[in-house]
CSV table of C-alpha atoms in Angstrom, one decimal:
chain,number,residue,atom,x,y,z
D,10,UNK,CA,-61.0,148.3,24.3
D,11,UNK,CA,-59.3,147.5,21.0
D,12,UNK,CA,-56.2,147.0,22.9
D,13,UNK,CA,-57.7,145.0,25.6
D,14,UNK,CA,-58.9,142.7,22.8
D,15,UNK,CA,-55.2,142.2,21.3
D,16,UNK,CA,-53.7,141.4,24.6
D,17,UNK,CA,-56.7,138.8,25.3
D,18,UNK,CA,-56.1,137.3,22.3
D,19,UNK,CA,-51.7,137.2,22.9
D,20,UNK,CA,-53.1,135.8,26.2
D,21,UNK,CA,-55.0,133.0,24.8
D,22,UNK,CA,-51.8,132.2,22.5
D,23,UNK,CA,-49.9,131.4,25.8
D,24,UNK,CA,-52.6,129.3,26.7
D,25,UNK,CA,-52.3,127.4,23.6
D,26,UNK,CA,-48.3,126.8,23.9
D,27,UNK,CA,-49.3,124.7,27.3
D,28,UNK,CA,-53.0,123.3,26.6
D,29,UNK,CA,-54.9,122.1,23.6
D,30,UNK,CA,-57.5,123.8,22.3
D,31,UNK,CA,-59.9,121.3,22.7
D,32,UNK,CA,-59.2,121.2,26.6
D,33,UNK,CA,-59.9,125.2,27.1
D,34,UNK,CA,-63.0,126.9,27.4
D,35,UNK,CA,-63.5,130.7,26.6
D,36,UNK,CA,-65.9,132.5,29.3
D,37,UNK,CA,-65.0,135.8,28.7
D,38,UNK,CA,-62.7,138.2,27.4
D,39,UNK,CA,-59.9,138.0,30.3
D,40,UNK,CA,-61.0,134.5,31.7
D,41,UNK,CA,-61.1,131.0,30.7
D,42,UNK,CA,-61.2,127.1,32.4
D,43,UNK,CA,-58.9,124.7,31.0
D,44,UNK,CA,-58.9,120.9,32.0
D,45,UNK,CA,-54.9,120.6,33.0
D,46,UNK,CA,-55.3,116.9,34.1
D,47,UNK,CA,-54.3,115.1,30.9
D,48,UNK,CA,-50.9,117.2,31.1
D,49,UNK,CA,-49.5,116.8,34.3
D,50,UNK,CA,-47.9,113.7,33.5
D,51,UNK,CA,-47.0,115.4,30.3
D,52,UNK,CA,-45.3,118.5,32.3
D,53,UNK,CA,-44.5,116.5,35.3
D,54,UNK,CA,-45.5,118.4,38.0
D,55,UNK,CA,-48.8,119.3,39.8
D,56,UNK,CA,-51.9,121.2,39.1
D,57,UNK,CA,-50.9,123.8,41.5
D,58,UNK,CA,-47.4,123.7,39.8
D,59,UNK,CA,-48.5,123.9,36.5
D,60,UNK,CA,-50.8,126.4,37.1
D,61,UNK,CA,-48.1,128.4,37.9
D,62,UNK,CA,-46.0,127.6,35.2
D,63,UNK,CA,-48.8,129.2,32.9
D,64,UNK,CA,-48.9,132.5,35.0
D,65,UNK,CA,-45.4,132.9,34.8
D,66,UNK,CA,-45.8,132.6,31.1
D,67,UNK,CA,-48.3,134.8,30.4
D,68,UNK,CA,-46.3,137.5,32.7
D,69,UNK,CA,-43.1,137.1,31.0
D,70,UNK,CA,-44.8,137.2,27.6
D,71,UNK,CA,-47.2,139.9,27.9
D,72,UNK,CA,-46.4,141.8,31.3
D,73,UNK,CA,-49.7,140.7,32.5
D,74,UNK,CA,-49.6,139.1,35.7
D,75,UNK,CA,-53.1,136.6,35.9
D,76,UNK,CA,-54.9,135.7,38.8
D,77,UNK,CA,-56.0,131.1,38.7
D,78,UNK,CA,-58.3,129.5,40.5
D,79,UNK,CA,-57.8,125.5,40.7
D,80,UNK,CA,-60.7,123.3,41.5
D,81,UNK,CA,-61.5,119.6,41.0
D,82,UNK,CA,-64.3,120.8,39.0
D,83,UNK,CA,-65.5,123.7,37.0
D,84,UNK,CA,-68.2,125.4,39.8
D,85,UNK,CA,-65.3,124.7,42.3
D,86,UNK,CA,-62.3,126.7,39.9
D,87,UNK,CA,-64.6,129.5,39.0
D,88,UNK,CA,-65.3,129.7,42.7
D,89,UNK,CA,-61.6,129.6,43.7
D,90,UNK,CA,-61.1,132.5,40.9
D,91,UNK,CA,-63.8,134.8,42.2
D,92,UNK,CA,-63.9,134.7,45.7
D,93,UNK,CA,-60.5,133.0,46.8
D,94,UNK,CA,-57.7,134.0,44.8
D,95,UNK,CA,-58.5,137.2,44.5
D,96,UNK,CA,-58.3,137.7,48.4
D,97,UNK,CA,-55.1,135.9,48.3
D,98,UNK,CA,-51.6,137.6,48.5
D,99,UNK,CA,-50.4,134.9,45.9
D,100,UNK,CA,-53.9,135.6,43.8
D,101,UNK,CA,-53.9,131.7,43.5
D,102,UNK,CA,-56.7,129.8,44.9
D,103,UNK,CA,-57.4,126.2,45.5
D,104,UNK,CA,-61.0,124.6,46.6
D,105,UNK,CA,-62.0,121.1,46.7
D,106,UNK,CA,-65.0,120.0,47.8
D,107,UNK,CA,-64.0,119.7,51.6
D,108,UNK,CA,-62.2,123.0,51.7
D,109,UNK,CA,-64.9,124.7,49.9
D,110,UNK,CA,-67.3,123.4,52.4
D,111,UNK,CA,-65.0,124.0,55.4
D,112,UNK,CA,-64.1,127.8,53.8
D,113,UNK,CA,-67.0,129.3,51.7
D,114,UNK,CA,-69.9,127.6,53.4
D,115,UNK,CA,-70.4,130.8,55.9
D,116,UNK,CA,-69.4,133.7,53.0
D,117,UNK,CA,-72.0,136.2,52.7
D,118,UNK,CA,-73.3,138.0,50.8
D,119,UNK,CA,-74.1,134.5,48.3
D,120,UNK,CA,-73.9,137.2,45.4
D,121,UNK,CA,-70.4,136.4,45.5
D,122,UNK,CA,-71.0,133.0,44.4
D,123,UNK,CA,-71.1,131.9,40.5
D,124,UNK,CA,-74.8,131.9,39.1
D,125,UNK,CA,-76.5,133.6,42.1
D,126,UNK,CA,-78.1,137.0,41.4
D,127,UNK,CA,-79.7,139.4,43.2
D,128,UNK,CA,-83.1,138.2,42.5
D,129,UNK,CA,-81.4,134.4,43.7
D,130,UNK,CA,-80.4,135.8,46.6
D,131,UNK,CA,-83.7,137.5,47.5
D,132,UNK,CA,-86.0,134.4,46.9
D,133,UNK,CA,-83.7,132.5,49.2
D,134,UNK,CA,-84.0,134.8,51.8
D,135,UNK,CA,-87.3,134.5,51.7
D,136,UNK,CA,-86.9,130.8,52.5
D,137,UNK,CA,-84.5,131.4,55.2
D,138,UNK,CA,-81.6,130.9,53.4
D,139,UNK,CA,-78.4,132.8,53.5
D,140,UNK,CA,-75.5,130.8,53.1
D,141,UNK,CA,-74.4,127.7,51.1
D,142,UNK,CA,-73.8,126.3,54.2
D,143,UNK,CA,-78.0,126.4,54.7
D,144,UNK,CA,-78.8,126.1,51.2
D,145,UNK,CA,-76.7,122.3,51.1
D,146,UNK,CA,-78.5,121.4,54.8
D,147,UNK,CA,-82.0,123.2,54.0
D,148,UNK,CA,-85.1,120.7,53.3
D,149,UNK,CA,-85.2,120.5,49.2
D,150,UNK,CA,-88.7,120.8,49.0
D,151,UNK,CA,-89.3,124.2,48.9
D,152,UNK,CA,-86.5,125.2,47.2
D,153,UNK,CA,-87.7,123.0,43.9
D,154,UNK,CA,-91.2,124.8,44.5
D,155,UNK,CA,-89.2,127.9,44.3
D,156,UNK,CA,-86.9,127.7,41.6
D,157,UNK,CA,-88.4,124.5,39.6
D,158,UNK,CA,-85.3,122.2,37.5
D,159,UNK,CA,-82.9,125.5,38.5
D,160,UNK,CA,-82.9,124.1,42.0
D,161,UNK,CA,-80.5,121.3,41.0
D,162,UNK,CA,-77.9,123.5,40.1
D,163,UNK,CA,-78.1,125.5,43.3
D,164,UNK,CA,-78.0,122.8,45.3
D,165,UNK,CA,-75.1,120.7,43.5
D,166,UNK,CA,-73.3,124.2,43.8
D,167,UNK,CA,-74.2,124.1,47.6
D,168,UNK,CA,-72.5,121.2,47.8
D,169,UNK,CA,-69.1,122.2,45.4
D,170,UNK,CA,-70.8,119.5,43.4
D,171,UNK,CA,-70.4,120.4,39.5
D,172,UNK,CA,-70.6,117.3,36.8
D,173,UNK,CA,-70.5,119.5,33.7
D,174,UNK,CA,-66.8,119.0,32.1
D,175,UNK,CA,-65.0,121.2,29.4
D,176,UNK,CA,-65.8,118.0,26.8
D,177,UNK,CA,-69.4,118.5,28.0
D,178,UNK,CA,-69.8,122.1,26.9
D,179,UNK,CA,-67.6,120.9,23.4
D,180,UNK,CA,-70.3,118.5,23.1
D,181,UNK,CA,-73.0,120.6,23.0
D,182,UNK,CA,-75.2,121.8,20.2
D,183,UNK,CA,-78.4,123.6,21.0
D,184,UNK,CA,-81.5,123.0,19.6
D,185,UNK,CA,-82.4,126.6,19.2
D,186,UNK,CA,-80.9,129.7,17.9
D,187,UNK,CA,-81.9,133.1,19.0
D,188,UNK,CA,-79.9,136.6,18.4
D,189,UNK,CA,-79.5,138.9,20.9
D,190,UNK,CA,-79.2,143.1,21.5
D,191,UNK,CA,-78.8,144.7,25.0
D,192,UNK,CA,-78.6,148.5,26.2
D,193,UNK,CA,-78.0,149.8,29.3
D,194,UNK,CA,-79.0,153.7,29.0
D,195,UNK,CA,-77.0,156.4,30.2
D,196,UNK,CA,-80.0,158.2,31.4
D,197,UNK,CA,-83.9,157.3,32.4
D,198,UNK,CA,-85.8,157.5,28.4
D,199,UNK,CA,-89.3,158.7,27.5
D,200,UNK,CA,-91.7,156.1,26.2
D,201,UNK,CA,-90.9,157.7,22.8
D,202,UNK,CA,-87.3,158.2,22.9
D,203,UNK,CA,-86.7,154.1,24.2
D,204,UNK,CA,-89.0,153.3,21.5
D,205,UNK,CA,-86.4,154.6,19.3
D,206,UNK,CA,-83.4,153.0,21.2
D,207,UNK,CA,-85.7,149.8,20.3
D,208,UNK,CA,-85.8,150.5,16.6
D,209,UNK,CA,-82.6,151.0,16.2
D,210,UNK,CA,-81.5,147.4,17.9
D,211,UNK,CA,-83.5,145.7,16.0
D,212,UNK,CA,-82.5,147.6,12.9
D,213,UNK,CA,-79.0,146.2,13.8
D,214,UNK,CA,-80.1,142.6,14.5
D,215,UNK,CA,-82.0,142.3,11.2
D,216,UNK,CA,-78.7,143.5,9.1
D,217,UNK,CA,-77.2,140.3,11.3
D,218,UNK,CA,-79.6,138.4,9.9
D,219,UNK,CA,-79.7,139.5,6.2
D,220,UNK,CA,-75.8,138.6,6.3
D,221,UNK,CA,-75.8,135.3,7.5
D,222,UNK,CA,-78.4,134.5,5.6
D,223,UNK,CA,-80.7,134.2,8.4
D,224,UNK,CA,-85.0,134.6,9.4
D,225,UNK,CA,-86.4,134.2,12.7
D,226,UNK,CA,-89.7,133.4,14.2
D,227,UNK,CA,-90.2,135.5,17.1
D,228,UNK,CA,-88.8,139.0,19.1
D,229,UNK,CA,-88.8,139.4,22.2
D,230,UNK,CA,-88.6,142.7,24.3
D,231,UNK,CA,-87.9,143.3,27.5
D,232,UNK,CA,-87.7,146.4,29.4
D,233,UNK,CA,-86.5,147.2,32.4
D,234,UNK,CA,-87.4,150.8,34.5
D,235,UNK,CA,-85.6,153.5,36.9
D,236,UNK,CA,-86.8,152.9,40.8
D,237,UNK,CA,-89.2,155.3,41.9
D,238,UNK,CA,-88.1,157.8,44.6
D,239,UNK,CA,-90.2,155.4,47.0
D,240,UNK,CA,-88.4,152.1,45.6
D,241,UNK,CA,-84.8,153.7,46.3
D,242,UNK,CA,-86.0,154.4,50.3
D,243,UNK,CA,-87.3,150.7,50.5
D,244,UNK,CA,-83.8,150.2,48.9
D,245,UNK,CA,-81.8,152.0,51.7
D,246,UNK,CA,-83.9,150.6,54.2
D,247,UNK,CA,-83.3,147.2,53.3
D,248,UNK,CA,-79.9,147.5,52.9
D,249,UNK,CA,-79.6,149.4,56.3
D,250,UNK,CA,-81.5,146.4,57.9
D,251,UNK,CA,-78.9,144.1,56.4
D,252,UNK,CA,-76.0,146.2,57.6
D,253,UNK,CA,-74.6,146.9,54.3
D,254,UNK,CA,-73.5,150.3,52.2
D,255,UNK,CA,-74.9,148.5,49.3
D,256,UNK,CA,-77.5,151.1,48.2
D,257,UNK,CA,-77.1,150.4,44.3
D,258,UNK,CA,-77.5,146.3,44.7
D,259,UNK,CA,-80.5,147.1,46.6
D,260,UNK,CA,-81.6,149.6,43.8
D,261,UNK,CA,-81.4,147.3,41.0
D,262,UNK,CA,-83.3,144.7,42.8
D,263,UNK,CA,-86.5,147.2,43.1
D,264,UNK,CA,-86.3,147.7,39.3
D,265,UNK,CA,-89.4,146.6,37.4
D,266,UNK,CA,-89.4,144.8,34.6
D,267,UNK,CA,-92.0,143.8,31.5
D,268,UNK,CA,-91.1,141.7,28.8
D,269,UNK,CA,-93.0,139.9,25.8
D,270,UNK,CA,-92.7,138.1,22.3
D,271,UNK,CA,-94.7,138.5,18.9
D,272,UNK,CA,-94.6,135.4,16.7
D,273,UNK,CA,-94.2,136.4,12.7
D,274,UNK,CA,-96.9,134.9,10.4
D,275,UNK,CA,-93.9,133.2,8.7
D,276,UNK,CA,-90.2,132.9,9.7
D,277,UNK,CA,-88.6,136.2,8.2
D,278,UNK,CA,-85.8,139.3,8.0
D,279,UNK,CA,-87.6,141.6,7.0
D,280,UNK,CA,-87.2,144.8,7.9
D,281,UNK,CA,-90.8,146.1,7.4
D,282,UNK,CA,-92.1,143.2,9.1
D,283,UNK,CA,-89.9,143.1,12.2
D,284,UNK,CA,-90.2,146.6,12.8
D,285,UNK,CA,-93.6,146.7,12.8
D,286,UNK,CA,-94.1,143.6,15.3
D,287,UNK,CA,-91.6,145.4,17.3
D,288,UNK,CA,-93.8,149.1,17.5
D,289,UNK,CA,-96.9,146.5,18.6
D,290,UNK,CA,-95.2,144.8,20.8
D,291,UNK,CA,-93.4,147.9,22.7
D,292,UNK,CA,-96.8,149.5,22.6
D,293,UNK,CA,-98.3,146.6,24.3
D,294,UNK,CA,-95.5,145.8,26.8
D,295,UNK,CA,-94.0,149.3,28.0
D,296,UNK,CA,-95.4,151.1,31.0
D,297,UNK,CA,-95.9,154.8,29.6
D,298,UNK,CA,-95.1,155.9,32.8
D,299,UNK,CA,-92.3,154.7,33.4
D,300,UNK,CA,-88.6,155.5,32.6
D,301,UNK,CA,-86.9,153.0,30.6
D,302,UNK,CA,-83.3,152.4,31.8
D,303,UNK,CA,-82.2,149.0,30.1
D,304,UNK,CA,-83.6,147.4,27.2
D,305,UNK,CA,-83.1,143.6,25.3
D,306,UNK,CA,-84.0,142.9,22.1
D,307,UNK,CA,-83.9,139.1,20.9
D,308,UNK,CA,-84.8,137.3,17.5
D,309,UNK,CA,-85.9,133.5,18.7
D,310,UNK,CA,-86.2,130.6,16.5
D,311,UNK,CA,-83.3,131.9,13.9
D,312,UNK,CA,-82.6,129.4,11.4
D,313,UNK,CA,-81.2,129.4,8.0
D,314,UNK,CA,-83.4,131.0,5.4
D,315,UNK,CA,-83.1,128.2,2.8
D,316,UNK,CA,-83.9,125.4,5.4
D,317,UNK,CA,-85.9,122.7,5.1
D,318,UNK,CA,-89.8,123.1,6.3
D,319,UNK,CA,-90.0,126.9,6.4
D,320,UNK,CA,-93.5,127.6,6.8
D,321,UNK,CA,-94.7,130.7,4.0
D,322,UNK,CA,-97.0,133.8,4.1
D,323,UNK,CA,-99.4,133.0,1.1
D,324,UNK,CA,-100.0,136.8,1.4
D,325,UNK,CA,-96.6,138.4,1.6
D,326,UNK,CA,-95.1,140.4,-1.1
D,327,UNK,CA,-92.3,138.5,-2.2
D,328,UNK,CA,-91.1,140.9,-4.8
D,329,UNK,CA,-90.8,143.5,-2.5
D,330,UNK,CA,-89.2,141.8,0.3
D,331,UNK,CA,-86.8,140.6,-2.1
D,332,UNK,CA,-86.3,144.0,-3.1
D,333,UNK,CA,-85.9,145.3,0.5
D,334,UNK,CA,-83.6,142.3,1.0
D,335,UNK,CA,-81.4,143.6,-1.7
D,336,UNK,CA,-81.1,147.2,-0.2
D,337,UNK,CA,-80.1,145.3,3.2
D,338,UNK,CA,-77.2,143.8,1.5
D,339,UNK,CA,-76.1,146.6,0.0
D,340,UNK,CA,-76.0,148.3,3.0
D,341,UNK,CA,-74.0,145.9,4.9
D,342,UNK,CA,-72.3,145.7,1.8
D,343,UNK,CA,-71.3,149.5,2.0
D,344,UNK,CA,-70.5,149.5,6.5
D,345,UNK,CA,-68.4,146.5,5.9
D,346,UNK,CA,-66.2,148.6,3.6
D,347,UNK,CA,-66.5,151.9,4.6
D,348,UNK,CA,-67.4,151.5,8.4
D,349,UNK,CA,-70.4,151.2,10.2
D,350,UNK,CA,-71.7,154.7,10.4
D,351,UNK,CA,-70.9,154.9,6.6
D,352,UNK,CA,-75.0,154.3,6.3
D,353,UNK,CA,-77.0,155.5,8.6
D,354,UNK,CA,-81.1,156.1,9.0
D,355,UNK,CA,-82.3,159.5,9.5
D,356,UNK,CA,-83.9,157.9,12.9
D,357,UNK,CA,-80.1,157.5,13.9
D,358,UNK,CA,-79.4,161.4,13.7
D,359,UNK,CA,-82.0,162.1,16.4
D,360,UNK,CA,-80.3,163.5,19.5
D,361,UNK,CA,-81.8,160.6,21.5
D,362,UNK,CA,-80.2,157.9,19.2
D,363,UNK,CA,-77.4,155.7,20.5
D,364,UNK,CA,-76.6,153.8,17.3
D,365,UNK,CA,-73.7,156.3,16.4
D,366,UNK,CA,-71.8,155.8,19.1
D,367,UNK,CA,-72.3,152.2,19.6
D,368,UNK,CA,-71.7,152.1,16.0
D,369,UNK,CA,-68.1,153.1,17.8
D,370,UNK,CA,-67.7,150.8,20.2
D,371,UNK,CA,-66.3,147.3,20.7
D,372,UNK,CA,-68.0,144.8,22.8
D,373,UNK,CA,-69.8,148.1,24.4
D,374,UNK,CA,-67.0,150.1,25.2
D,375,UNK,CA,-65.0,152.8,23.9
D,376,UNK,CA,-62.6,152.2,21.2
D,377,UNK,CA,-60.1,155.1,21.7
């Protein structure tokens, strides 16, 4: 993974020898829009031409050969990437909004489309709705019962329609900050052994917090459980009824989930404090008889911990939390030198732990 990272990053520094900075926008590790228009007087040649240009770049420079998608709009690019290029021979593909309609309006399944899920994809058939083709000509009613202020975007998307730009997303500055922490087990966990999966994340999100300088207002868990024996025949049956081999989409849409948020007295990183809202909360949320296969972890309302209008707990111990605080430091302190398993809790030596390994890991994945 670490060498997956450098060659993303020489990849990027191609980009940046044809296109500002300003005019490209990061999705992913190995994918990113750019805005080419303001160049192709500059270049003198075509979109399509210039989009070559820059593949023949990054190949010559890294070995890498790179697969574009060119649309007059960033729904209809990210569309041409996913769905049409890489079916092409060239692995270039081109949509506008005509040729998306005339192209993509019968694809199936509509998971291959940007932004549409499985749980999308179900709540549209149960409207009827299979296609983009029937999405754009379906009445709009009903699909704005189903999917409230989301059913603009589906239809716009229906339609090729995007009016979001790179400058757009530039632009923006969100109003709230939140922290996140996400785990897809290797194997169904006990109540008690996801538990400690769960303390552990949030162990790891409040050292985030204590070195930025950070408190937050809320976590949020949610957890998300293995498909019952019965849950994975309705599985296979649906997908048999669909005519697809799909057994594992059809799985992962029968999984259950449960999910909730506990409110701190005050904004806060503590440790003490967050961990045990976390044990309340899990107690409260989690199905004890249930497997736990996925679990999310996020701190909401995270602002800086010296900002203005910070609400106080006229009962916390401030000396000790100041105290704790300290240790924190010094233990990010000591990781940051020494690496991240330098420190570890006694929690974290369990055989159920994960925080070792990820500990390991880059981005999720396997360093060596």
């Amino acid at each position: 993974m670490s060498r997956y990272v450098q060659k993303s990053a020489e990849i990027y520094g191609v980009y940046l020898r044809w296109i500002s900075a300003d005019d490209i926008h990061v999705y992913s590790i190995d994918e990113a829009f750019m805005d080419v228009t303001p160049y192709l007087d500059l270049y003198g040649c075509t979109p399509r031409e210039l989009g070559e240009k820059i593949r023949a770049d990054v190949t010559a420079r890294t070995g890498i050969p790179a697969t574009c998608g060119l649309g007059t709009n960033l729904y209809l690019a990210k569309i041409a990437l996913d769905i049409t290029a890489k079916h092409a021979s060239d692995f270039f593909g081109v949509l506008d909004e005509v040729s998306y309609r005339e192209t993509l309006w019968n694809h199936r399944p509509l998971t291959d489309f940007w932004r549409v899920g499985p749980g999308t994809e179900r709540r549209l058939a149960e409207l009827g709705i299979h296609t983009m083709g029937q999405l754009a000509l379906s009445p709009t009613e009903p699909i704005y019962r189903a999917f409230g202020i989301d059913a603009e975007i589906l239809i716009d998307h229906a339609w090729g329609i995007e009016p979001v730009t790179i400058a757009d997303i530039k632009g923006y500055r969100s109003q709230s900050h939140s922290i996140s922490n996400g785990q897809v087990l290797a194997h169904d966990y006990a109540y008690d052994d996801a538990l400690l999966i769960a303390k552990e994340m949030t162990d790891t999100l409040v050292l985030q917090l204590v070195e930025k300088g950070l408190v937050a207002h809320s976590v949020n868990l949610a957890l998300a459980y293995s498909a019952t024996s019965e849950e994975r025949a309705a599985a296979r049956a649906a997908a048999a009824q669909m005519g697809t081999n799909d057994h594992g989409g059809y799985w992962r849409r029968t999984m259950t989930f449960d999910n909730g948020t506990a409110s701190f007295v005050a904004p806060t990183n503590s440790r003490t404090t967050i961990q045990r809202e976390l044990v309340a909360l899990f107690a409260r949320v989690a199905n004890h008889e249930r497997p736990v296969r996925r679990i999310n972890i996020a701190f909401g309302g995270v602002v800086a911990d010296d900002a203005a209008g910070l609400q106080l707990d006229l009962f916390a111990d401030t000396e000790a939390e100041a105290r704790e605080r300290r240790r924190l430091e010094a233990v990010n302190a000591v990781r940051e030198k020494f690496g991240k398993n330098a420190m570890l809790r006694g929690m974290d030596l369990l055989p159920q732990a994960t925080a070792r390994e990820r500990n390991e890991q880059i981005g999720g994945h396997r360093c060596g």
